[in-house]
Amino acid sequence: MPRPRQPRLTRQLIVETATAVIDAEGLPALSTRRLAAELGVRGPSLYNHFATKDEILDAVADTVTGAVDTSGFASRDWAAALRDWAWSYRRALTAHPNIVPYLAQGPGRRPAALAMADAVYGGLVRAGWPPARATHIGAALRYFVAGSALGSFARGFVEDPELYAAHYPHLRQAHRLAEHQQSVDEGAFALGLDALLHGLVAEYARTVDPVESARPSG
Amino acid sequence: MPRPRQPRLTRQLIVETATAVIDAEGLPALSTRRLAAELGVRGPSLYNHFATKDEILDAVADTVTGAVDTSGFASRDWAAALRDWAWSYRRALTAHPNIVPYLAQGPGRRPAALAMADAVYGGLVRAGWPPARATHIGAALRYFVAGSALGSFARGFVEDPELYAAHYPHLRQAHRLAEHQQSVDEGAFALGLDALLHGLVAEYARTVDPVESARPSG
DNA sequence: GTCTATATATAGATAGAC
DNA sequence: GTCTATCTATATATAGAC
C-alpha cells in the first residue's frame, strides 16, 4: 500500500523532522529508520537526499545556528550588540538544547556558525578591540551561552525534597527553585550576562578608549 | 588460555578504564565490550560490579565532579572562593571534556555534584547574598565553566586558512589563533571569569553591603 | 525517488556452566 | 567472579527492482 500522493521528501522537510525528533527525544533517538518512519517513508529513501546521517545532523545544526541574529554588530555600540547577540544565541540554542553537544564539536564547515563567528569578531575589532581580545570575548560569550543551553541547574533534581535535606542542608531551599526551572535558568543567564558585559565595558574604558572614558572625571 | 593471576576487576578499576576510553575516543565509543576488552575480560563480567552501563557512567561522572575543590567557601571572601572554585571546576572538566554532555544532564543523584552545589550555595548565602541570587550566581558560573569545557572556539576549524578567507574575511586572523587552541581557550576563560566576578562584586556593593561599600566616598 | 531485501556491525543484557 | 553462548534490538548503509 504505497502512499499515493503524499508530499515527497525534500532536504528541508527532512531537516525539520529530524530537528523535531531530536527536540522531543534527544540526539541518540534519531536513527535513520526513526526519521524515515516519521516522514512516512522507509530508511533508505533518505539517502537520495543526504549521503550520510552526519550530513543530516550538520544541516540541523546549521539551521539552528542560522537563526541567530548578529545584525547588531552593524552599529557602533559593541556592548549592546554583544547583549542582543547573546540573547538571540541563547534563544536559538534553548529552543533545541539536545543538539547543543553536537554543535559544540566545533564550527567545522557549517556556514552559519562561521558567518556568526565572523560577524562577532569583525564587529569587536571594528569597535577597537585588539584582535586577540576580540577572539577571547567572542569565545567567552559563546561558552556562557552554550553552557546555559546545555543543562539547567535545576534539571535532574529528583522530586522528593527530604531526600536531600539530611546530607545537603543548604540545598533544601535551592531545590525548591527547581520547580521554577525555566525562570532560574533565565535569571541566571541575565545575571551572568549583565556581569560579563559590566566587566567588559570597564576593561574597554581602561584599555581601549581611556581618553574618552577619562574625560568626565579626569 | 585464561589469564592466570591478573588483577581482578574492581569498581575503581572499571571506572578509571572507562574514563580513559571516553577521554581518548569519546562517549559513544564506550561500549561494555570495548571496556571489558580494555580490562582484559569479557563483557558480561562487568555486570558483577555494576548493574547497568549507566551506573558505570554515573560513577565516572561522579569521580570527575569529585575532583572539584570547594574548600574556598569556608572562608569569608566569597569572590575569591568563586574564582578558585571556577578554576578548579574548569580543570576537572577540561581534563575529561567528552563526559561533559553527560554531566550536564543534571546533578541527578550523583553525590559529588550535589555536594558541590551545596557548598557553593551555602557559601554565597553565608556571605549575605539572597538565596535566589545565590542560586543564580552558582548557575551562571556553572554555565560558563561547562560551556568552556564543552567546546573550544578553535576546535573544528579546518586546516587550510585560505578556505575561509574568501567568504569570512574577518576570520583569517581569528583562525590563525586556532593553532594555539589551548591558550585561546584559557585566555577566553580568564577574561570571562574576571569580567563576571567584576560585575558580581559591583552588584554586591550595590545591593548586599551598600554601607560598607559607600563608606569611603559617601 | 521510493521500495524490498539484505549486508554488516554493534549494542546492552541474561542464563547457566565452571 | 569470570566464562561461553545467546537473546533481542538496533544501527548505517548498499544493491537492485519498480
CSV table of C-alpha atoms (C1' of nucleotides) in Angstrom, one decimal:
chain,number,residue,atom,x,y,z
A,1,MET,CA,0.0,0.0,0.0
A,2,PRO,CA,2.3,2.8,-1.2
A,3,ARG,CA,1.1,6.2,-0.1
A,4,PRO,CA,-0.3,7.6,-3.4
A,5,ARG,CA,0.3,11.3,-3.5
A,6,GLN,CA,1.9,12.3,-0.2
A,7,PRO,CA,4.4,15.1,-0.1
A,8,ARG,CA,7.7,13.8,-1.4
A,9,LEU,CA,10.9,14.2,0.6
A,10,THR,CA,12.9,17.4,0.5
A,11,ARG,CA,16.0,18.3,2.3
A,12,GLN,CA,14.1,21.0,4.2
A,13,LEU,CA,11.4,18.6,5.3
A,14,ILE,CA,14.0,16.0,6.4
A,15,VAL,CA,15.9,18.6,8.4
A,16,GLU,CA,12.7,19.9,10.1
A,17,THR,CA,11.6,16.5,11.0
A,18,ALA,CA,15.0,15.5,12.3
A,19,THR,CA,15.0,18.6,14.5
A,20,ALA,CA,11.6,17.7,15.9
A,21,VAL,CA,12.7,14.2,16.8
A,22,ILE,CA,15.9,15.4,18.5
A,23,ASP,CA,14.0,18.1,20.4
A,24,ALA,CA,11.4,15.6,21.6
A,25,GLU,CA,13.6,12.5,22.3
A,26,GLY,CA,17.2,13.5,22.3
A,27,LEU,CA,20.1,13.1,19.9
A,28,PRO,CA,20.6,9.3,20.4
A,29,ALA,CA,16.9,8.8,19.5
A,30,LEU,CA,17.5,10.0,15.9
A,31,SER,CA,18.1,6.9,13.7
A,32,THR,CA,17.6,6.9,10.0
A,33,ARG,CA,14.7,4.4,10.4
A,34,ARG,CA,13.0,6.5,13.1
A,35,LEU,CA,13.4,9.6,11.0
A,36,ALA,CA,12.1,7.9,7.9
A,37,ALA,CA,9.1,6.5,9.7
A,38,GLU,CA,8.3,10.0,11.0
A,39,LEU,CA,8.3,11.1,7.3
A,40,GLY,CA,6.1,8.2,6.1
A,41,VAL,CA,8.9,6.6,4.1
A,42,ARG,CA,11.5,3.8,4.7
A,43,GLY,CA,15.0,4.4,5.8
A,44,PRO,CA,16.9,4.1,2.6
A,45,SER,CA,14.9,6.9,0.9
A,46,LEU,CA,16.8,9.4,3.0
A,47,TYR,CA,20.0,8.5,1.1
A,48,ASN,CA,18.5,10.1,-2.0
A,49,HIS,CA,18.8,13.5,-0.3
A,50,PHE,CA,21.7,13.1,2.1
A,51,ALA,CA,24.8,11.0,1.7
A,52,THR,CA,25.2,10.2,5.4
A,53,LYS,CA,23.4,10.7,8.7
A,54,ASP,CA,26.1,13.1,9.7
A,55,GLU,CA,25.1,15.3,6.8
A,56,ILE,CA,21.6,15.5,8.1
A,57,LEU,CA,22.9,16.4,11.6
A,58,ASP,CA,25.1,19.1,10.1
A,59,ALA,CA,22.1,20.5,8.3
A,60,VAL,CA,20.1,20.5,11.5
A,61,ALA,CA,23.0,22.2,13.3
A,62,ASP,CA,23.4,24.8,10.6
A,63,THR,CA,19.7,25.6,10.6
A,64,VAL,CA,19.8,26.1,14.4
A,65,THR,CA,22.8,28.5,14.2
A,66,GLY,CA,21.3,30.3,11.3
A,67,ALA,CA,18.5,31.6,13.4
A,68,VAL,CA,21.0,33.7,15.5
A,69,ASP,CA,20.8,37.4,14.8
A,70,THR,CA,24.1,39.2,14.6
A,71,SER,CA,22.8,42.4,12.9
A,72,GLY,CA,23.5,44.4,16.0
A,73,PHE,CA,27.2,44.4,15.1
A,74,ALA,CA,26.5,46.7,12.2
A,75,SER,CA,26.1,49.5,14.6
A,76,ARG,CA,28.9,51.1,16.7
A,77,ASP,CA,27.7,50.1,20.2
A,78,TRP,CA,29.6,46.9,20.6
A,79,ALA,CA,28.3,46.2,24.1
A,80,ALA,CA,24.6,46.4,23.0
A,81,ALA,CA,25.4,44.3,20.0
A,82,LEU,CA,27.0,41.6,22.3
A,83,ARG,CA,24.0,41.7,24.5
A,84,ASP,CA,21.5,41.3,21.7
A,85,TRP,CA,23.6,38.6,20.1
A,86,ALA,CA,23.9,36.6,23.3
A,87,TRP,CA,20.2,36.7,23.9
A,88,SER,CA,19.4,35.7,20.3
A,89,TYR,CA,22.0,33.0,20.5
A,90,ARG,CA,20.5,31.7,23.7
A,91,ARG,CA,17.0,31.7,22.3
A,92,ALA,CA,18.2,29.7,19.3
A,93,LEU,CA,20.0,27.1,21.5
A,94,THR,CA,17.5,26.7,24.2
A,95,ALA,CA,14.9,26.0,21.6
A,96,HIS,CA,16.9,22.9,20.7
A,97,PRO,CA,19.0,22.0,23.7
A,98,ASN,CA,19.6,18.4,22.7
A,99,ILE,CA,21.6,19.4,19.6
A,100,VAL,CA,24.0,21.6,21.7
A,101,PRO,CA,26.6,18.9,22.3
A,102,TYR,CA,26.8,18.3,18.6
A,103,LEU,CA,27.1,22.0,17.9
A,104,ALA,CA,29.9,22.3,20.4
A,105,GLN,CA,32.0,19.9,18.4
A,106,GLY,CA,33.2,23.0,16.6
A,107,PRO,CA,32.1,25.3,13.9
A,108,GLY,CA,33.6,22.9,11.4
A,109,ARG,CA,32.5,23.6,7.9
A,110,ARG,CA,29.0,24.8,8.8
A,111,PRO,CA,28.4,28.1,7.0
A,112,ALA,CA,26.0,29.6,9.6
A,113,ALA,CA,28.5,29.0,12.5
A,114,LEU,CA,31.3,30.5,10.6
A,115,ALA,CA,29.2,33.5,9.5
A,116,MET,CA,28.3,34.1,13.1
A,117,ALA,CA,31.9,34.0,14.3
A,118,ASP,CA,32.9,36.3,11.5
A,119,ALA,CA,30.3,38.9,12.4
A,120,VAL,CA,31.1,38.9,16.1
A,121,TYR,CA,34.8,39.1,15.6
A,122,GLY,CA,34.5,41.7,12.9
A,123,GLY,CA,32.2,43.9,15.0
A,124,LEU,CA,34.5,43.8,18.0
A,125,VAL,CA,37.6,44.6,16.0
A,126,ARG,CA,35.8,47.5,14.3
A,127,ALA,CA,34.9,48.8,17.7
A,128,GLY,CA,38.6,49.0,18.6
A,129,TRP,CA,39.2,45.8,20.5
A,130,PRO,CA,42.6,44.2,19.7
A,131,PRO,CA,42.1,41.1,17.6
A,132,ALA,CA,43.3,38.6,20.2
A,133,ARG,CA,40.9,40.3,22.7
A,134,ALA,CA,38.0,40.1,20.3
A,135,THR,CA,38.6,36.4,19.9
A,136,HIS,CA,38.6,35.9,23.7
A,137,ILE,CA,35.4,37.9,24.1
A,138,GLY,CA,33.5,36.0,21.4
A,139,ALA,CA,34.7,32.7,22.9
A,140,ALA,CA,33.8,33.7,26.5
A,141,LEU,CA,30.2,34.6,25.5
A,142,ARG,CA,29.9,31.5,23.4
A,143,TYR,CA,30.9,29.4,26.4
A,144,PHE,CA,28.4,31.1,28.6
A,145,VAL,CA,25.5,30.7,26.1
A,146,ALA,CA,26.4,27.1,25.2
A,147,GLY,CA,26.7,26.2,28.9
A,148,SER,CA,23.4,27.8,29.7
A,149,ALA,CA,21.6,25.9,26.9
A,150,LEU,CA,23.3,22.6,27.7
A,151,GLY,CA,21.9,21.9,31.1
A,152,SER,CA,19.9,23.9,33.5
A,153,PHE,CA,20.9,24.0,37.2
A,154,ALA,CA,17.5,22.6,38.1
A,155,ARG,CA,17.2,19.8,35.6
A,156,GLY,CA,17.9,16.5,37.2
A,157,PHE,CA,16.9,17.1,40.7
A,158,VAL,CA,14.6,14.4,41.9
A,159,GLU,CA,11.2,15.1,43.3
A,160,ASP,CA,11.5,14.4,47.0
A,161,PRO,CA,13.0,17.4,48.9
A,162,GLU,CA,13.6,15.4,52.0
A,163,LEU,CA,15.9,13.1,50.1
A,164,TYR,CA,18.4,15.9,50.0
A,165,ALA,CA,17.8,17.6,53.3
A,166,ALA,CA,19.8,15.3,55.5
A,167,HIS,CA,23.0,15.3,53.5
A,168,TYR,CA,23.0,18.7,51.7
A,169,PRO,CA,21.4,21.1,54.1
A,170,HIS,CA,21.8,24.2,52.0
A,171,LEU,CA,20.0,22.7,49.0
A,172,ARG,CA,16.7,22.5,50.7
A,173,GLN,CA,15.8,25.9,49.5
A,174,ALA,CA,17.8,25.8,46.3
A,175,HIS,CA,16.0,22.7,45.2
A,176,ARG,CA,12.6,24.3,45.7
A,177,LEU,CA,13.6,26.6,42.9
A,178,ALA,CA,13.8,23.6,40.6
A,179,GLU,CA,10.1,23.9,40.4
A,180,HIS,CA,10.7,27.1,38.5
A,181,GLN,CA,13.5,25.7,36.4
A,182,GLN,CA,12.9,28.0,33.4
A,183,SER,CA,12.9,31.2,35.5
A,184,VAL,CA,16.0,30.1,37.3
A,185,ASP,CA,17.8,29.5,34.1
A,186,GLU,CA,16.7,32.7,32.6
A,187,GLY,CA,17.5,34.7,35.7
A,188,ALA,CA,21.0,33.1,36.0
A,189,PHE,CA,21.6,33.9,32.3
A,190,ALA,CA,20.5,37.5,32.7
A,191,LEU,CA,22.6,38.0,35.8
A,192,GLY,CA,25.7,36.4,34.3
A,193,LEU,CA,25.4,38.3,31.0
A,194,ASP,CA,25.0,41.6,32.8
A,195,ALA,CA,28.0,40.9,35.0
A,196,LEU,CA,30.1,39.9,32.0
A,197,LEU,CA,29.2,43.0,30.0
A,198,HIS,CA,29.7,45.2,33.0
A,199,GLY,CA,33.3,43.8,33.3
A,200,LEU,CA,34.0,44.2,29.6
A,201,VAL,CA,32.8,47.8,29.5
A,202,ALA,CA,35.1,48.5,32.4
A,203,GLU,CA,38.0,46.9,30.6
A,204,TYR,CA,37.2,48.7,27.4
A,205,ALA,CA,37.3,52.0,29.2
A,206,ARG,CA,40.6,51.1,30.8
A,207,THR,CA,42.5,49.7,27.9
A,208,VAL,CA,40.9,50.6,24.5
A,209,ASP,CA,39.5,54.1,24.9
A,210,PRO,CA,40.9,55.6,28.1
A,211,VAL,CA,40.8,59.2,26.8
A,212,GLU,CA,37.1,59.1,26.0
A,213,SER,CA,36.3,57.4,29.3
A,214,ALA,CA,38.6,59.6,31.4
A,215,ARG,CA,37.2,62.9,30.0
A,216,PRO,CA,34.4,63.5,32.6
A,217,SER,CA,36.3,62.8,35.8
A,218,GLY,CA,39.9,63.4,35.0
B,1,MET,CA,44.2,-19.6,27.9
B,2,PRO,CA,42.7,-17.8,30.8
B,3,ARG,CA,44.9,-15.0,32.2
B,4,PRO,CA,46.3,-16.8,35.3
B,5,ARG,CA,46.7,-14.2,38.0
B,6,GLN,CA,45.8,-10.8,36.5
B,7,PRO,CA,44.3,-8.1,38.7
B,8,ARG,CA,40.7,-8.9,39.1
B,9,LEU,CA,38.0,-6.3,38.4
B,10,THR,CA,37.1,-3.7,40.9
B,11,ARG,CA,34.7,-0.8,40.7
B,12,GLN,CA,37.5,1.7,40.8
B,13,LEU,CA,39.5,-0.1,38.1
B,14,ILE,CA,36.4,-0.2,35.8
B,15,VAL,CA,35.7,3.5,36.4
B,16,GLU,CA,39.3,4.5,35.7
B,17,THR,CA,39.4,2.5,32.5
B,18,ALA,CA,36.0,3.8,31.3
B,19,THR,CA,37.2,7.3,31.9
B,20,ALA,CA,40.3,6.6,29.8
B,21,VAL,CA,38.3,5.2,26.9
B,22,ILE,CA,35.9,8.2,27.0
B,23,ASP,CA,38.8,10.6,27.1
B,24,ALA,CA,40.6,9.0,24.2
B,25,GLU,CA,37.7,8.2,21.9
B,26,GLY,CA,34.6,9.9,23.1
B,27,LEU,CA,31.4,8.9,24.9
B,28,PRO,CA,29.8,6.9,22.1
B,29,ALA,CA,33.0,4.8,21.9
B,30,LEU,CA,32.4,3.3,25.3
B,31,SER,CA,30.6,0.0,25.0
B,32,THR,CA,30.6,-2.7,27.5
B,33,ARG,CA,32.5,-5.0,25.2
B,34,ARG,CA,35.1,-2.3,24.5
B,35,LEU,CA,35.5,-1.5,28.1
B,36,ALA,CA,35.8,-5.2,29.0
B,37,ALA,CA,38.4,-5.8,26.3
B,38,GLU,CA,40.4,-2.9,27.7
B,39,LEU,CA,40.3,-4.6,31.1
B,40,GLY,CA,41.3,-8.0,29.7
B,41,VAL,CA,37.9,-9.6,30.4
B,42,ARG,CA,34.7,-10.3,28.6
B,43,GLY,CA,31.7,-8.0,28.6
B,44,PRO,CA,29.4,-9.9,31.0
B,45,SER,CA,32.0,-9.7,33.7
B,46,LEU,CA,31.3,-6.1,34.2
B,47,TYR,CA,27.8,-6.9,35.4
B,48,ASN,CA,29.2,-8.5,38.5
B,49,HIS,CA,30.2,-5.0,39.6
B,50,PHE,CA,27.6,-2.7,38.0
B,51,ALA,CA,24.0,-3.4,37.3
B,52,THR,CA,23.9,-1.3,34.1
B,53,LYS,CA,26.1,0.7,31.8
B,54,ASP,CA,24.5,3.9,33.1
B,55,GLU,CA,25.7,3.1,36.6
B,56,ILE,CA,29.2,3.0,35.2
B,57,LEU,CA,28.8,6.4,33.5
B,58,ASP,CA,27.3,7.8,36.7
B,59,ALA,CA,30.3,6.6,38.6
B,60,VAL,CA,32.7,8.2,36.0
B,61,ALA,CA,30.7,11.5,36.2
B,62,ASP,CA,30.8,11.5,40.0
B,63,THR,CA,34.5,10.9,40.1
B,64,VAL,CA,35.1,13.8,37.7
B,65,THR,CA,33.0,16.1,39.8
B,66,GLY,CA,34.6,14.8,42.9
B,67,ALA,CA,37.9,16.4,41.9
B,68,VAL,CA,36.5,19.9,42.2
B,69,ASP,CA,37.7,21.9,45.2
B,70,THR,CA,35.1,24.0,47.0
B,71,SER,CA,37.1,24.5,50.2
B,72,GLY,CA,37.4,28.2,49.4
B,73,PHE,CA,33.9,28.7,50.5
B,74,ALA,CA,34.9,28.0,54.1
B,75,SER,CA,36.5,31.5,54.2
B,76,ARG,CA,34.6,34.8,54.1
B,77,ASP,CA,35.8,36.1,50.8
B,78,TRP,CA,33.1,34.9,48.5
B,79,ALA,CA,34.6,36.4,45.3
B,80,ALA,CA,37.9,34.7,45.8
B,81,ALA,CA,36.1,31.5,46.7
B,82,LEU,CA,34.1,31.7,43.4
B,83,ARG,CA,37.2,32.3,41.4
B,84,ASP,CA,39.1,29.4,43.0
B,85,TRP,CA,36.1,27.1,42.5
B,86,ALA,CA,35.6,28.1,38.9
B,87,TRP,CA,39.2,27.4,38.0
B,88,SER,CA,39.2,24.1,39.9
B,89,TYR,CA,35.9,23.1,38.2
B,90,ARG,CA,37.3,24.1,34.8
B,91,ARG,CA,40.4,22.0,35.4
B,92,ALA,CA,38.3,19.0,36.3
B,93,LEU,CA,36.1,19.3,33.3
B,94,THR,CA,38.7,20.1,30.7
B,95,ALA,CA,40.6,17.0,31.8
B,96,HIS,CA,37.6,15.0,30.6
B,97,PRO,CA,35.7,17.1,28.1
B,98,ASN,CA,33.9,14.2,26.4
B,99,ILE,CA,32.0,13.4,29.6
B,100,VAL,CA,30.7,17.0,29.9
B,101,PRO,CA,27.5,16.5,27.9
B,102,TYR,CA,26.6,13.6,30.2
B,103,LEU,CA,27.4,15.7,33.3
B,104,ALA,CA,25.2,18.4,32.0
B,105,GLN,CA,22.2,16.1,32.1
B,106,GLY,CA,21.8,17.3,35.6
B,107,PRO,CA,23.2,16.7,39.1
B,108,GLY,CA,20.7,13.9,39.4
B,109,ARG,CA,21.6,11.6,42.3
B,110,ARG,CA,25.3,11.9,42.0
B,111,PRO,CA,26.7,12.8,45.4
B,112,ALA,CA,29.7,14.8,44.3
B,113,ALA,CA,27.6,17.1,42.1
B,114,LEU,CA,25.2,17.7,44.9
B,115,ALA,CA,27.9,18.3,47.5
B,116,MET,CA,29.5,20.9,45.1
B,117,ALA,CA,26.2,22.7,44.6
B,118,ASP,CA,25.6,22.6,48.3
B,119,ALA,CA,29.0,24.2,49.1
B,120,VAL,CA,28.6,27.0,46.6
B,121,TYR,CA,25.1,27.9,47.5
B,122,GLY,CA,25.9,27.7,51.2
B,123,GLY,CA,29.0,29.9,50.9
B,124,LEU,CA,27.2,32.6,49.0
B,125,VAL,CA,24.2,32.7,51.3
B,126,ARG,CA,26.6,32.9,54.3
B,127,ALA,CA,28.3,35.9,52.6
B,128,GLY,CA,25.0,37.7,52.6
B,129,TRP,CA,23.6,37.0,49.1
B,130,PRO,CA,19.9,36.5,49.0
B,131,PRO,CA,19.1,32.8,48.4
B,132,ALA,CA,17.6,33.3,44.9
B,133,ARG,CA,20.6,35.4,44.0
B,134,ALA,CA,23.0,32.7,45.2
B,135,THR,CA,21.2,30.1,43.1
B,136,HIS,CA,21.6,32.4,40.0
B,137,ILE,CA,25.3,33.1,40.6
B,138,GLY,CA,26.1,29.4,41.1
B,139,ALA,CA,24.2,28.5,37.9
B,140,ALA,CA,25.8,31.3,35.9
B,141,LEU,CA,29.3,30.2,36.8
B,142,ARG,CA,28.4,26.6,36.1
B,143,TYR,CA,27.2,27.6,32.7
B,144,PHE,CA,30.4,29.4,31.9
B,145,VAL,CA,32.6,26.6,33.1
B,146,ALA,CA,30.6,23.8,31.4
B,147,GLY,CA,30.5,25.8,28.1
B,148,SER,CA,34.2,26.4,28.2
B,149,ALA,CA,34.9,22.7,28.7
B,150,LEU,CA,32.4,21.6,26.2
B,151,GLY,CA,33.9,23.0,23.1
B,152,SER,CA,36.7,25.3,22.3
B,153,PHE,CA,36.3,28.2,19.9
B,154,ALA,CA,39.2,26.8,17.9
B,155,ARG,CA,38.2,23.2,17.8
B,156,GLY,CA,36.8,22.2,14.5
B,157,PHE,CA,38.4,24.7,12.2
B,158,VAL,CA,39.9,23.0,9.2
B,159,GLU,CA,43.5,23.3,8.3
B,160,ASP,CA,43.5,25.5,5.3
B,161,PRO,CA,43.3,29.2,6.1
B,162,GLU,CA,42.5,30.1,2.5
B,163,LEU,CA,39.4,28.0,2.6
B,164,TYR,CA,37.8,30.6,4.9
B,165,ALA,CA,39.4,33.8,3.6
B,166,ALA,CA,37.1,34.4,0.7
B,167,HIS,CA,33.8,34.0,2.5
B,168,TYR,CA,34.6,35.1,6.0
B,169,PRO,CA,37.2,37.8,5.8
B,170,HIS,CA,37.4,38.6,9.4
B,171,LEU,CA,38.2,35.0,10.3
B,172,ARG,CA,41.6,34.9,8.6
B,173,GLN,CA,43.3,36.2,11.7
B,174,ALA,CA,41.0,34.6,14.2
B,175,HIS,CA,41.6,31.2,12.7
B,176,ARG,CA,45.3,31.6,13.0
B,177,LEU,CA,44.8,31.6,16.7
B,178,ALA,CA,43.3,28.1,16.4
B,179,GLU,CA,46.9,26.9,16.2
B,180,HIS,CA,47.1,28.0,19.8
B,181,GLN,CA,43.8,26.5,20.8
B,182,GLN,CA,44.6,25.8,24.4
B,183,SER,CA,45.9,29.3,25.1
B,184,VAL,CA,42.8,30.8,23.4
B,185,ASP,CA,40.5,28.8,25.5
B,186,GLU,CA,42.3,29.6,28.7
B,187,GLY,CA,42.6,33.3,27.8
B,188,ALA,CA,38.9,33.4,27.0
B,189,PHE,CA,38.0,31.7,30.3
B,190,ALA,CA,40.3,34.0,32.3
B,191,LEU,CA,38.8,37.1,30.6
B,192,GLY,CA,35.2,35.9,31.0
B,193,LEU,CA,35.7,34.9,34.6
B,194,ASP,CA,37.3,38.2,35.6
B,195,ALA,CA,34.5,40.1,33.9
B,196,LEU,CA,31.9,38.0,35.6
B,197,LEU,CA,33.4,38.5,39.1
B,198,HIS,CA,33.9,42.2,38.4
B,199,GLY,CA,30.3,42.6,37.7
B,200,LEU,CA,29.2,40.5,40.7
B,201,VAL,CA,31.4,42.5,43.1
B,202,ALA,CA,29.9,45.6,41.8
B,203,GLU,CA,26.4,44.3,42.4
B,204,TYR,CA,27.3,43.1,45.9
B,205,ALA,CA,28.4,46.5,46.8
B,206,ARG,CA,25.2,48.0,45.4
B,207,THR,CA,22.7,45.6,46.8
B,208,VAL,CA,24.1,43.5,49.6
B,209,ASP,CA,26.5,45.6,51.5
B,210,PRO,CA,25.9,49.2,50.5
B,211,VAL,CA,27.0,50.7,53.8
B,212,GLU,CA,30.4,49.0,53.9
B,213,SER,CA,31.0,50.0,50.2
B,214,ALA,CA,29.8,53.5,50.4
B,215,ARG,CA,31.9,54.4,53.5
B,216,PRO,CA,34.9,55.8,51.7
B,217,SER,CA,33.2,58.0,49.1
B,218,GLY,CA,29.9,58.9,50.7
C,1,DG,C1',12.7,8.7,-5.9
C,2,DT,C1',11.0,5.1,-3.2
C,3,DC,C1',10.8,0.5,-2.5
C,4,DT,C1',12.2,-4.6,-0.7
C,5,DA,C1',15.8,-7.2,0.7
C,6,DT,C1',20.0,-7.6,2.7
C,7,DA,C1',24.9,-6.9,4.2
C,8,DT,C1',27.4,-5.9,8.2
C,9,DA,C1',28.1,-4.3,12.6
C,10,DT,C1',27.2,-3.3,17.1
C,11,DA,C1',24.7,-2.6,21.1
C,12,DG,C1',23.1,-4.0,26.3
C,13,DA,C1',22.0,-7.6,28.9
C,14,DT,C1',20.9,-12.6,30.7
C,15,DA,C1',21.4,-17.9,31.6
C,16,DG,C1',23.9,-21.2,33.3
C,17,DA,C1',28.5,-23.8,33.2
C,18,DC,C1',32.8,-23.8,35.6
D,1,DG,C1',33.8,-13.9,39.6
D,2,DT,C1',34.5,-14.9,35.0
D,3,DC,C1',33.4,-17.6,31.3
D,4,DT,C1',30.8,-19.2,26.7
D,5,DA,C1',26.8,-18.9,24.3
D,6,DT,C1',23.0,-16.5,23.2
D,7,DC,C1',18.9,-13.3,23.1
D,8,DT,C1',17.0,-9.3,21.3
D,9,DA,C1',17.4,-4.9,19.4
D,10,DT,C1',19.1,-1.6,16.6
D,11,DA,C1',22.3,0.7,13.8
D,12,DT,C1',24.1,2.8,9.0
D,13,DA,C1',24.3,1.9,4.5
D,14,DT,C1',24.0,-0.5,-0.3
D,15,DA,C1',22.1,-3.2,-4.4
D,16,DG,C1',18.9,-3.5,-7.5
D,17,DA,C1',13.8,-3.9,-8.7
D,18,DC,C1',10.0,-0.9,-9.9
